[in-house]
Amino acid sequence: MSWTAPGDIAAHLERLWKKGEILSATVTGKARFPCRIPLKGPSSRELAEQFDEVRRWIAGLRAAQRRGYRLEWREVNHRVLGRNAIPAGIWVESPADAAAVIGRKGELQRFIQLAEETEAELPGLLDWLARKPLKALKYSGEWTRLLLVVRWLADHPRPGIYLRQVDLPGVDSKFLEGRRGLLGELFDEVLPQGAVDREVRGAGGFCRRYGFRDKPVRVRFRILDPQCALLPGTDQDVTVTADDFAALRPPVRQVFVTENEVNFLAFPPVRESMVLFGGGYGVEALAAADWLSDCRLYYWGDIDTHGFAILSRLRGRFPGVRSLLMDRATLLAHRIYWEREPRQRNDDLPGLTDRERALYDDLRTNGLGEAVRLEQERIAFHWLRQALEERST
């Protein structure tokens, strides 16, 4: 027997709840309610052959309807049983009735209170609330503080301060940093166009997108030629802000970028050269350093799909950058050190040379083996020395 049972009705309403439709209806007032749920009942033959089962089925539906729905009836005129009223549909009149059926009255009430608070404080968020009611409900215990932050930024767009300096009751920098994704969605709903830098995306760009001060990006480098030293002494391992690096203009002709700190520290002396530690700040930190375009710039990364992606991105700002030890001969000579790249890229990368693109294509299509990867620190050190000697001649 596959007739609709009270449990089927609850399951249908639970699906609506998980889609957010029951909660949304309390905000939008759209015609989701009254809600009709289709009902599968006995056929004419089943009505005649299983009349007692039909009566029990109807009794079960009648008993359950006290929880929040009503039955729609239709009259059938059976040649044997005569006229009988049979349930033909289920009607749920309101979100409150739907919540009662599935045991979610408390959650519905919390959401209604949340929506009322939002309408009073920031009505511009009601559309977001209707689109993502379950997400709002998840943060219902923090909603008052979230509204406080959104209201504050709406009143102080692009404040130019650190998150630590936002001084609101119950709000600290950890609260803000831990909810950047959610706050970003709410900010985007209510802030005017000029208050949001929509070119900046992602959690890492939260401060720049909304005009907060970000901790300065720092660039670490070593001068590889004592004749070009910037500081007294032999230790030329220097860390400066990206802005200071852009204004630096050191007396070097060659700049090497490496992603591995040990390789950075062990990089051998090279005339009129410096090495940058690329780990941690990425290409963007170098973008403002126009003087790099006047240097012979080399990038040394892992031989894997992500290494070539970084190279491609660096070439987007400095088209003349050359790769170092990221070639097929180096990869094949170090086969015993191959590892598996955890998450390969498979997109087309602009700006690669023909040889680089051929190797990248072999890596991303597993032409050399499954997810082949050679980390740069596994390359024999004499290979680096030889590569540097070839470039100095």
mmCIF file of C-alpha atoms in Angstrom:
data_model
loop_
_atom_site.group_PDB
_atom_site.id
_atom_site.type_symbol
_atom_site.label_atom_id
_atom_site.label_comp_id
_atom_site.label_asym_id
_atom_site.label_seq_id
_atom_site.Cartn_x
_atom_site.Cartn_y
_atom_site.Cartn_z
ATOM 1 C CA MET A 1 0.000 0.000 0.000
ATOM 2 C CA SER A 2 1.553 3.271 -1.150
ATOM 3 C CA TRP A 3 -1.105 5.726 -0.020
ATOM 4 C CA THR A 4 0.072 9.026 1.459
ATOM 5 C CA ALA A 5 0.615 8.690 5.217
ATOM 6 C CA PRO A 6 1.168 11.355 7.902
ATOM 7 C CA GLY A 7 4.885 10.615 7.744
ATOM 8 C CA ASP A 8 4.920 11.462 4.034
ATOM 9 C CA ILE A 9 3.313 14.815 4.780
ATOM 10 C CA ALA A 10 5.944 15.595 7.402
ATOM 11 C CA ALA A 11 8.728 14.539 5.009
ATOM 12 C CA HIS A 12 7.361 16.853 2.317
ATOM 13 C CA LEU A 13 7.277 19.792 4.728
ATOM 14 C CA GLU A 14 10.747 18.955 6.017
ATOM 15 C CA ARG A 15 12.051 19.237 2.461
ATOM 16 C CA LEU A 16 10.436 22.675 2.176
ATOM 17 C CA TRP A 17 12.073 23.643 5.464
ATOM 18 C CA LYS A 18 15.520 22.564 4.294
ATOM 19 C CA LYS A 19 15.065 24.627 1.135
ATOM 20 C CA GLY A 20 14.296 27.623 3.345
ATOM 21 C CA GLU A 21 10.854 28.096 1.805
ATOM 22 C CA ILE A 22 8.877 27.927 5.047
ATOM 23 C CA LEU A 23 11.053 30.533 6.743
ATOM 24 C CA SER A 24 11.203 32.758 3.647
ATOM 25 C CA ALA A 25 7.435 32.911 3.534
ATOM 26 C CA THR A 26 7.408 34.748 6.862
ATOM 27 C CA VAL A 27 9.524 37.521 5.311
ATOM 28 C CA THR A 28 8.251 37.800 1.751
ATOM 29 C CA GLY A 29 4.595 37.017 2.329
ATOM 30 C CA LYS A 30 4.580 35.294 -1.055
ATOM 31 C CA ALA A 31 1.909 32.768 -1.890
ATOM 32 C CA ARG A 32 3.688 29.655 -0.650
ATOM 33 C CA PHE A 33 0.950 29.425 1.967
ATOM 34 C CA PRO A 34 -1.699 28.122 2.055
ATOM 35 C CA CYS A 35 0.304 25.213 0.686
ATOM 36 C CA ARG A 36 -1.331 22.231 -1.004
ATOM 37 C CA ILE A 37 0.454 18.878 -0.782
ATOM 38 C CA PRO A 38 -0.619 16.270 -3.358
ATOM 39 C CA LEU A 39 -2.079 13.127 -1.846
ATOM 40 C CA LYS A 40 -2.035 9.614 -3.230
ATOM 41 C CA GLY A 41 -5.043 7.607 -2.158
ATOM 42 C CA PRO A 42 -6.752 4.322 -2.993
ATOM 43 C CA SER A 43 -7.916 3.498 -6.477
ATOM 44 C CA SER A 44 -11.534 2.518 -7.164
ATOM 45 C CA ARG A 45 -10.554 -1.136 -7.064
ATOM 46 C CA GLU A 46 -8.626 -0.741 -3.804
ATOM 47 C CA LEU A 47 -11.582 1.097 -2.330
ATOM 48 C CA ALA A 48 -13.793 -1.915 -2.993
ATOM 49 C CA GLU A 49 -11.302 -4.642 -2.096
ATOM 50 C CA GLN A 50 -9.616 -3.000 0.920
ATOM 51 C CA PHE A 51 -12.405 -0.938 2.396
ATOM 52 C CA ASP A 52 -11.348 -1.579 6.012
ATOM 53 C CA GLU A 53 -7.769 -0.527 5.219
ATOM 54 C CA VAL A 54 -9.130 2.612 3.560
ATOM 55 C CA ARG A 55 -11.142 3.452 6.677
ATOM 56 C CA ARG A 56 -8.045 3.037 8.873
ATOM 57 C CA TRP A 57 -6.022 5.166 6.448
ATOM 58 C CA ILE A 58 -8.585 7.961 6.622
ATOM 59 C CA ALA A 59 -8.737 7.714 10.413
ATOM 60 C CA GLY A 60 -4.965 8.046 10.615
ATOM 61 C CA LEU A 61 -4.993 11.157 8.463
ATOM 62 C CA ARG A 62 -7.839 12.654 10.507
ATOM 63 C CA ALA A 63 -5.993 12.057 13.756
ATOM 64 C CA ALA A 64 -2.756 13.572 12.477
ATOM 65 C CA GLN A 65 -4.347 16.675 10.991
ATOM 66 C CA ARG A 66 -4.710 18.138 14.466
ATOM 67 C CA ARG A 67 -0.970 18.825 14.265
ATOM 68 C CA GLY A 68 -1.341 21.537 11.650
ATOM 69 C CA TYR A 69 -2.979 20.604 8.359
ATOM 70 C CA ARG A 70 -6.447 20.096 6.977
ATOM 71 C CA LEU A 71 -7.772 17.543 4.554
ATOM 72 C CA GLU A 72 -9.325 18.305 1.194
ATOM 73 C CA TRP A 73 -12.091 15.859 0.327
ATOM 74 C CA ARG A 74 -13.623 14.532 -2.844
ATOM 75 C CA GLU A 75 -16.746 12.476 -3.221
ATOM 76 C CA VAL A 76 -16.668 9.169 -5.062
ATOM 77 C CA ASN A 77 -19.708 7.244 -6.194
ATOM 78 C CA HIS A 78 -18.747 3.582 -6.113
ATOM 79 C CA ARG A 79 -21.030 1.067 -7.887
ATOM 80 C CA VAL A 80 -20.770 -1.260 -4.881
ATOM 81 C CA LEU A 81 -20.141 0.999 -1.886
ATOM 82 C CA GLY A 82 -22.173 3.982 -3.014
ATOM 83 C CA ARG A 83 -21.155 7.559 -2.177
ATOM 84 C CA ASN A 84 -18.075 8.072 0.018
ATOM 85 C CA ALA A 85 -15.838 11.010 0.895
ATOM 86 C CA ILE A 86 -12.152 10.330 0.257
ATOM 87 C CA PRO A 87 -9.156 12.621 1.091
ATOM 88 C CA ALA A 88 -7.846 14.216 -2.108
ATOM 89 C CA GLY A 89 -5.255 16.697 -0.863
ATOM 90 C CA ILE A 90 -3.514 18.180 2.142
ATOM 91 C CA TRP A 91 -3.601 21.898 2.952
ATOM 92 C CA VAL A 92 -1.155 23.610 5.289
ATOM 93 C CA GLU A 93 -2.457 27.104 5.996
ATOM 94 C CA SER A 94 0.632 28.926 7.304
ATOM 95 C CA PRO A 95 4.357 28.648 8.107
ATOM 96 C CA ALA A 96 3.378 28.186 11.761
ATOM 97 C CA ASP A 97 1.212 25.186 10.867
ATOM 98 C CA ALA A 98 4.019 23.709 8.756
ATOM 99 C CA ALA A 99 6.520 24.152 11.602
ATOM 100 C CA ALA A 100 4.085 22.494 14.004
ATOM 101 C CA VAL A 101 3.813 19.419 11.788
ATOM 102 C CA ILE A 102 7.599 18.908 11.702
ATOM 103 C CA GLY A 103 8.352 20.007 15.256
ATOM 104 C CA ARG A 104 10.153 23.257 14.408
ATOM 105 C CA LYS A 105 7.961 25.819 16.117
ATOM 106 C CA GLY A 106 10.793 27.131 18.285
ATOM 107 C CA GLU A 107 13.104 27.660 15.308
ATOM 108 C CA LEU A 108 10.359 29.416 13.384
ATOM 109 C CA GLN A 109 9.698 31.756 16.290
ATOM 110 C CA ARG A 110 13.402 32.608 16.571
ATOM 111 C CA PHE A 111 13.513 33.438 12.896
ATOM 112 C CA ILE A 112 10.407 35.618 13.100
ATOM 113 C CA GLN A 113 11.994 37.577 15.942
ATOM 114 C CA LEU A 114 15.192 37.863 13.940
ATOM 115 C CA ALA A 115 13.261 39.165 10.916
ATOM 116 C CA GLU A 116 11.383 41.706 13.037
ATOM 117 C CA GLU A 117 14.655 42.977 14.489
ATOM 118 C CA THR A 118 16.133 43.236 11.001
ATOM 119 C CA GLU A 119 13.146 45.140 9.665
ATOM 120 C CA ALA A 120 13.430 47.633 12.519
ATOM 121 C CA GLU A 121 17.213 48.096 12.304
ATOM 122 C CA LEU A 122 18.277 47.385 8.719
ATOM 123 C CA PRO A 123 15.342 46.713 6.361
ATOM 124 C CA GLY A 124 17.808 46.586 3.478
ATOM 125 C CA LEU A 125 18.780 43.110 4.672
ATOM 126 C CA LEU A 126 15.297 41.630 4.366
ATOM 127 C CA ASP A 127 15.879 40.446 0.804
ATOM 128 C CA TRP A 128 19.025 38.614 1.921
ATOM 129 C CA LEU A 129 17.091 37.168 4.844
ATOM 130 C CA ALA A 130 14.462 35.815 2.468
ATOM 131 C CA ARG A 131 17.134 34.266 0.218
ATOM 132 C CA LYS A 132 19.198 32.695 2.990
ATOM 133 C CA PRO A 133 16.911 32.166 5.970
ATOM 134 C CA LEU A 134 18.622 29.003 7.214
ATOM 135 C CA LYS A 135 21.982 30.763 7.286
ATOM 136 C CA ALA A 136 20.482 33.622 9.271
ATOM 137 C CA LEU A 137 18.871 31.171 11.670
ATOM 138 C CA LYS A 138 22.249 29.501 12.200
ATOM 139 C CA TYR A 139 23.582 32.828 13.476
ATOM 140 C CA SER A 140 20.451 33.868 15.349
ATOM 141 C CA GLY A 141 22.312 33.977 18.666
ATOM 142 C CA GLU A 142 24.731 36.540 17.203
ATOM 143 C CA TRP A 143 22.324 38.413 14.972
ATOM 144 C CA THR A 144 22.037 41.517 17.139
ATOM 145 C CA ARG A 145 25.815 41.955 17.117
ATOM 146 C CA LEU A 146 25.990 41.318 13.373
ATOM 147 C CA LEU A 147 23.380 43.996 12.730
ATOM 148 C CA LEU A 148 25.326 46.348 14.967
ATOM 149 C CA VAL A 149 28.463 45.853 12.858
ATOM 150 C CA VAL A 150 26.628 46.277 9.559
ATOM 151 C CA ARG A 151 24.879 49.427 10.805
ATOM 152 C CA TRP A 152 28.209 50.843 12.019
ATOM 153 C CA LEU A 153 29.933 50.311 8.690
ATOM 154 C CA ALA A 154 26.955 51.758 6.828
ATOM 155 C CA ASP A 155 27.382 54.884 8.976
ATOM 156 C CA HIS A 156 31.217 54.862 8.631
ATOM 157 C CA PRO A 157 31.965 53.582 5.091
ATOM 158 C CA ARG A 158 35.599 52.716 4.294
ATOM 159 C CA PRO A 159 36.751 53.686 7.785
ATOM 160 C CA GLY A 160 40.486 53.239 7.203
ATOM 161 C CA ILE A 161 41.101 51.581 10.587
ATOM 162 C CA TYR A 162 42.127 48.089 11.675
ATOM 163 C CA LEU A 163 39.411 45.629 12.645
ATOM 164 C CA ARG A 164 40.900 45.712 16.143
ATOM 165 C CA GLN A 165 39.857 49.367 16.393
ATOM 166 C CA VAL A 166 36.139 48.735 15.807
ATOM 167 C CA ASP A 167 34.719 49.581 19.236
ATOM 168 C CA LEU A 168 31.233 48.111 19.600
ATOM 169 C CA PRO A 169 29.570 46.308 22.522
ATOM 170 C CA GLY A 170 30.233 42.575 22.405
ATOM 171 C CA VAL A 171 32.299 42.869 19.219
ATOM 172 C CA ASP A 172 36.020 42.178 19.073
ATOM 173 C CA SER A 173 38.463 41.508 16.250
ATOM 174 C CA LYS A 174 38.143 37.725 16.607
ATOM 175 C CA PHE A 175 34.375 38.009 16.210
ATOM 176 C CA LEU A 176 34.846 40.050 13.028
ATOM 177 C CA GLU A 177 37.602 37.899 11.564
ATOM 178 C CA GLY A 178 35.710 34.689 12.239
ATOM 179 C CA ARG A 179 32.639 35.923 10.349
ATOM 180 C CA ARG A 180 34.192 37.678 7.388
ATOM 181 C CA GLY A 181 32.293 35.609 4.843
ATOM 182 C CA LEU A 182 28.900 36.289 6.406
ATOM 183 C CA LEU A 183 29.633 39.948 7.122
ATOM 184 C CA GLY A 184 30.775 40.373 3.531
ATOM 185 C CA GLU A 185 27.413 39.137 2.270
ATOM 186 C CA LEU A 186 25.572 41.524 4.591
ATOM 187 C CA PHE A 187 27.815 44.485 3.767
ATOM 188 C CA ASP A 188 27.256 43.939 0.055
ATOM 189 C CA GLU A 189 23.490 44.172 0.584
ATOM 190 C CA VAL A 190 23.411 47.548 2.301
ATOM 191 C CA LEU A 191 26.570 49.505 1.493
ATOM 192 C CA PRO A 192 26.494 52.025 -1.367
ATOM 193 C CA GLN A 193 28.414 51.292 -4.532
ATOM 194 C CA GLY A 194 31.370 53.516 -3.677
ATOM 195 C CA ALA A 195 31.884 51.914 -0.267
ATOM 196 C CA VAL A 196 32.808 48.494 -1.713
ATOM 197 C CA ASP A 197 35.830 47.702 -3.873
ATOM 198 C CA ARG A 198 34.152 45.003 -5.917
ATOM 199 C CA GLU A 199 37.375 44.100 -7.714
ATOM 200 C CA VAL A 200 38.676 42.547 -4.488
ATOM 201 C CA ARG A 201 37.217 39.169 -3.540
ATOM 202 C CA GLY A 202 37.721 36.352 -1.056
ATOM 203 C CA ALA A 203 38.313 36.228 2.678
ATOM 204 C CA GLY A 204 41.887 37.430 2.221
ATOM 205 C CA GLY A 205 40.649 40.623 0.587
ATOM 206 C CA PHE A 206 37.998 41.426 3.199
ATOM 207 C CA CYS A 207 39.745 44.492 4.629
ATOM 208 C CA ARG A 208 40.606 45.999 1.252
ATOM 209 C CA ARG A 209 37.110 45.356 -0.113
ATOM 210 C CA TYR A 210 35.408 47.280 2.688
ATOM 211 C CA GLY A 211 38.024 49.907 3.426
ATOM 212 C CA PHE A 212 39.627 48.604 6.612
ATOM 213 C CA ARG A 213 43.360 48.791 7.103
ATOM 214 C CA ASP A 214 45.099 45.506 6.425
ATOM 215 C CA LYS A 215 48.297 44.449 8.075
ATOM 216 C CA PRO A 216 51.053 45.459 5.678
ATOM 217 C CA VAL A 217 52.327 42.846 3.284
ATOM 218 C CA ARG A 218 56.037 42.323 3.748
ATOM 219 C CA VAL A 219 58.649 41.292 1.229
ATOM 220 C CA ARG A 220 61.739 39.398 2.315
ATOM 221 C CA PHE A 221 64.882 39.468 0.221
ATOM 222 C CA ARG A 222 68.616 38.766 0.332
ATOM 223 C CA ILE A 223 71.291 40.719 -1.498
ATOM 224 C CA LEU A 224 73.524 38.129 -3.185
ATOM 225 C CA ASP A 225 76.411 40.461 -4.047
ATOM 226 C CA PRO A 226 78.401 42.120 -1.217
ATOM 227 C CA GLN A 227 79.144 45.011 -3.578
ATOM 228 C CA CYS A 228 75.411 45.809 -3.654
ATOM 229 C CA ALA A 229 74.894 45.607 0.111
ATOM 230 C CA LEU A 230 72.167 47.843 1.518
ATOM 231 C CA LEU A 231 73.182 47.407 5.158
ATOM 232 C CA PRO A 232 76.489 47.188 6.982
ATOM 233 C CA GLY A 233 77.637 43.687 7.837
ATOM 234 C CA THR A 234 77.388 40.410 5.970
ATOM 235 C CA ASP A 235 73.762 39.488 6.710
ATOM 236 C CA GLN A 236 71.738 40.994 3.896
ATOM 237 C CA ASP A 237 68.492 39.166 4.784
ATOM 238 C CA VAL A 238 66.010 42.050 4.861
ATOM 239 C CA THR A 239 62.233 42.286 5.305
ATOM 240 C CA VAL A 240 60.351 45.453 4.341
ATOM 241 C CA THR A 241 56.764 46.410 3.558
ATOM 242 C CA ALA A 242 55.593 46.020 -0.016
ATOM 243 C CA ASP A 243 55.388 49.813 -0.335
ATOM 244 C CA ASP A 244 58.969 50.246 0.853
ATOM 245 C CA PHE A 245 60.089 47.460 -1.480
ATOM 246 C CA ALA A 246 58.430 49.246 -4.414
ATOM 247 C CA ALA A 247 60.433 52.396 -3.592
ATOM 248 C CA LEU A 248 63.685 50.540 -2.964
ATOM 249 C CA ARG A 249 65.456 50.477 -6.363
ATOM 250 C CA PRO A 250 68.557 48.538 -5.233
ATOM 251 C CA PRO A 251 71.684 48.391 -7.434
ATOM 252 C CA VAL A 252 70.973 44.936 -8.882
ATOM 253 C CA ARG A 253 70.502 43.629 -12.413
ATOM 254 C CA GLN A 254 69.047 40.200 -11.619
ATOM 255 C CA VAL A 255 66.255 39.165 -9.257
ATOM 256 C CA PHE A 256 65.416 35.549 -8.412
ATOM 257 C CA VAL A 257 62.080 34.584 -6.800
ATOM 258 C CA THR A 258 61.862 31.258 -4.972
ATOM 259 C CA GLU A 259 58.958 29.788 -3.004
ATOM 260 C CA ASN A 260 61.024 27.728 -0.572
ATOM 261 C CA GLU A 261 62.631 29.358 2.473
ATOM 262 C CA VAL A 262 65.591 26.972 2.641
ATOM 263 C CA ASN A 263 66.355 27.618 -1.022
ATOM 264 C CA PHE A 264 66.064 31.330 -0.288
ATOM 265 C CA LEU A 265 68.569 31.089 2.574
ATOM 266 C CA ALA A 266 70.979 28.794 0.730
ATOM 267 C CA PHE A 267 70.895 30.675 -2.576
ATOM 268 C CA PRO A 268 74.565 31.131 -3.590
ATOM 269 C CA PRO A 269 76.236 34.490 -4.239
ATOM 270 C CA VAL A 270 75.483 36.014 -7.644
ATOM 271 C CA ARG A 271 76.873 39.298 -8.934
ATOM 272 C CA GLU A 272 74.519 42.268 -8.948
ATOM 273 C CA SER A 273 71.603 40.077 -7.827
ATOM 274 C CA MET A 274 69.052 39.538 -5.082
ATOM 275 C CA VAL A 275 66.728 36.661 -4.206
ATOM 276 C CA LEU A 276 63.147 37.104 -2.992
ATOM 277 C CA PHE A 277 61.326 34.678 -0.736
ATOM 278 C CA GLY A 278 58.012 34.282 -2.548
ATOM 279 C CA GLY A 279 56.262 32.220 0.121
ATOM 280 C CA GLY A 280 53.450 33.946 1.920
ATOM 281 C CA TYR A 281 52.747 37.095 -0.060
ATOM 282 C CA GLY A 282 52.355 36.164 -3.712
ATOM 283 C CA VAL A 283 52.688 38.144 -6.902
ATOM 284 C CA GLU A 284 50.500 41.034 -5.747
ATOM 285 C CA ALA A 285 53.126 42.213 -3.252
ATOM 286 C CA LEU A 286 55.584 42.767 -6.108
ATOM 287 C CA ALA A 287 53.163 44.448 -8.496
ATOM 288 C CA ALA A 288 53.998 48.037 -7.513
ATOM 289 C CA ALA A 289 57.776 47.510 -7.788
ATOM 290 C CA ASP A 290 58.150 48.928 -11.301
ATOM 291 C CA TRP A 291 61.939 48.731 -11.056
ATOM 292 C CA LEU A 292 61.700 44.944 -11.336
ATOM 293 C CA SER A 293 60.835 45.425 -15.007
ATOM 294 C CA ASP A 294 64.351 46.820 -15.528
ATOM 295 C CA CYS A 295 65.917 43.665 -14.062
ATOM 296 C CA ARG A 296 66.362 40.173 -15.411
ATOM 297 C CA LEU A 297 63.683 38.433 -13.370
ATOM 298 C CA TYR A 298 63.627 34.674 -12.707
ATOM 299 C CA TYR A 299 60.988 32.545 -11.011
ATOM 300 C CA TRP A 300 61.883 29.217 -9.388
ATOM 301 C CA GLY A 301 58.889 27.232 -8.223
ATOM 302 C CA ASP A 302 57.852 23.616 -7.821
ATOM 303 C CA ILE A 303 57.461 21.625 -11.021
ATOM 304 C CA ASP A 304 53.740 20.981 -10.718
ATOM 305 C CA THR A 305 50.562 22.560 -12.010
ATOM 306 C CA HIS A 306 50.437 25.166 -9.237
ATOM 307 C CA GLY A 307 54.065 26.146 -9.799
ATOM 308 C CA PHE A 308 53.293 26.955 -13.435
ATOM 309 C CA ALA A 309 50.146 28.813 -12.370
ATOM 310 C CA ILE A 310 52.239 31.112 -10.164
ATOM 311 C CA LEU A 311 54.685 31.637 -13.022
ATOM 312 C CA SER A 312 51.792 32.517 -15.335
ATOM 313 C CA ARG A 313 50.379 34.983 -12.825
ATOM 314 C CA LEU A 314 53.780 36.634 -12.331
ATOM 315 C CA ARG A 315 54.140 37.016 -16.105
ATOM 316 C CA GLY A 316 50.807 38.803 -16.128
ATOM 317 C CA ARG A 317 52.540 41.680 -14.301
ATOM 318 C CA PHE A 318 56.131 41.180 -15.522
ATOM 319 C CA PRO A 319 55.978 39.649 -19.021
ATOM 320 C CA GLY A 320 59.757 39.217 -19.222
ATOM 321 C CA VAL A 321 60.084 36.875 -16.236
ATOM 322 C CA ARG A 322 61.944 33.641 -16.979
ATOM 323 C CA SER A 323 61.572 30.279 -15.294
ATOM 324 C CA LEU A 324 64.476 28.669 -13.468
ATOM 325 C CA LEU A 325 64.836 24.879 -13.120
ATOM 326 C CA MET A 326 61.212 24.337 -14.151
ATOM 327 C CA ASP A 327 61.937 22.287 -17.253
ATOM 328 C CA ARG A 328 61.500 18.720 -18.423
ATOM 329 C CA ALA A 329 65.202 17.804 -18.127
ATOM 330 C CA THR A 330 65.264 18.829 -14.453
ATOM 331 C CA LEU A 331 62.065 16.907 -13.761
ATOM 332 C CA LEU A 332 63.218 13.700 -15.444
ATOM 333 C CA ALA A 333 66.664 13.826 -13.809
ATOM 334 C CA HIS A 334 65.041 13.821 -10.359
ATOM 335 C CA ARG A 335 62.477 11.074 -10.907
ATOM 336 C CA ILE A 336 63.301 9.380 -7.592
ATOM 337 C CA TYR A 337 62.012 12.483 -5.768
ATOM 338 C CA TRP A 338 58.670 12.700 -7.541
ATOM 339 C CA GLU A 339 55.642 13.070 -5.303
ATOM 340 C CA ARG A 340 51.923 13.281 -5.866
ATOM 341 C CA GLU A 341 50.376 16.744 -6.221
ATOM 342 C CA PRO A 342 47.341 16.804 -3.891
ATOM 343 C CA ARG A 343 44.989 18.951 -5.993
ATOM 344 C CA GLN A 344 46.002 19.531 -9.587
ATOM 345 C CA ARG A 345 44.931 22.485 -11.672
ATOM 346 C CA ASN A 346 43.515 21.808 -15.110
ATOM 347 C CA ASP A 347 42.857 25.267 -16.525
ATOM 348 C CA ASP A 348 44.639 26.836 -19.474
ATOM 349 C CA LEU A 349 47.408 29.184 -18.351
ATOM 350 C CA PRO A 350 48.309 32.261 -20.403
ATOM 351 C CA GLY A 351 51.843 33.452 -20.954
ATOM 352 C CA LEU A 352 53.753 30.171 -20.785
ATOM 353 C CA THR A 353 56.451 29.468 -23.355
ATOM 354 C CA ASP A 354 55.911 26.558 -25.733
ATOM 355 C CA ARG A 355 58.195 24.273 -23.702
ATOM 356 C CA GLU A 356 56.620 25.286 -20.409
ATOM 357 C CA ARG A 357 53.131 24.762 -21.794
ATOM 358 C CA ALA A 358 54.045 21.310 -23.132
ATOM 359 C CA LEU A 359 55.350 20.280 -19.713
ATOM 360 C CA TYR A 360 52.357 21.812 -17.931
ATOM 361 C CA ASP A 361 49.989 19.945 -20.267
ATOM 362 C CA ASP A 362 51.787 16.666 -19.544
ATOM 363 C CA LEU A 363 51.450 17.325 -15.808
ATOM 364 C CA ARG A 364 47.778 18.252 -15.823
ATOM 365 C CA THR A 365 46.819 15.327 -18.102
ATOM 366 C CA ASN A 366 49.006 12.859 -16.155
ATOM 367 C CA GLY A 367 51.102 12.200 -19.246
ATOM 368 C CA LEU A 368 54.167 11.524 -17.099
ATOM 369 C CA GLY A 369 52.395 9.653 -14.331
ATOM 370 C CA GLU A 370 49.645 10.232 -11.813
ATOM 371 C CA ALA A 371 49.724 13.842 -10.494
ATOM 372 C CA VAL A 372 53.494 14.154 -10.794
ATOM 373 C CA ARG A 373 55.153 16.800 -8.648
ATOM 374 C CA LEU A 374 58.782 17.736 -7.986
ATOM 375 C CA GLU A 375 59.295 20.164 -5.121
ATOM 376 C CA GLN A 376 62.084 22.648 -5.725
ATOM 377 C CA GLU A 377 63.985 21.795 -2.534
ATOM 378 C CA ARG A 378 64.521 18.234 -3.845
ATOM 379 C CA ILE A 379 66.537 19.427 -6.826
ATOM 380 C CA ALA A 380 70.255 18.755 -6.404
ATOM 381 C CA PHE A 381 72.100 21.895 -5.368
ATOM 382 C CA HIS A 382 74.709 21.543 -8.112
ATOM 383 C CA TRP A 383 71.873 21.897 -10.636
ATOM 384 C CA LEU A 384 71.177 25.340 -9.203
ATOM 385 C CA ARG A 385 74.846 26.328 -9.339
ATOM 386 C CA GLN A 386 75.112 25.148 -12.936
ATOM 387 C CA ALA A 387 71.943 26.999 -13.944
ATOM 388 C CA LEU A 388 73.250 30.209 -12.395
ATOM 389 C CA GLU A 389 76.652 29.828 -14.093
ATOM 390 C CA GLU A 390 74.934 29.404 -17.478
ATOM 391 C CA ARG A 391 73.023 32.626 -16.925
ATOM 392 C CA SER A 392 76.119 34.567 -15.964
ATOM 393 C CA THR A 393 77.938 33.739 -19.174
#
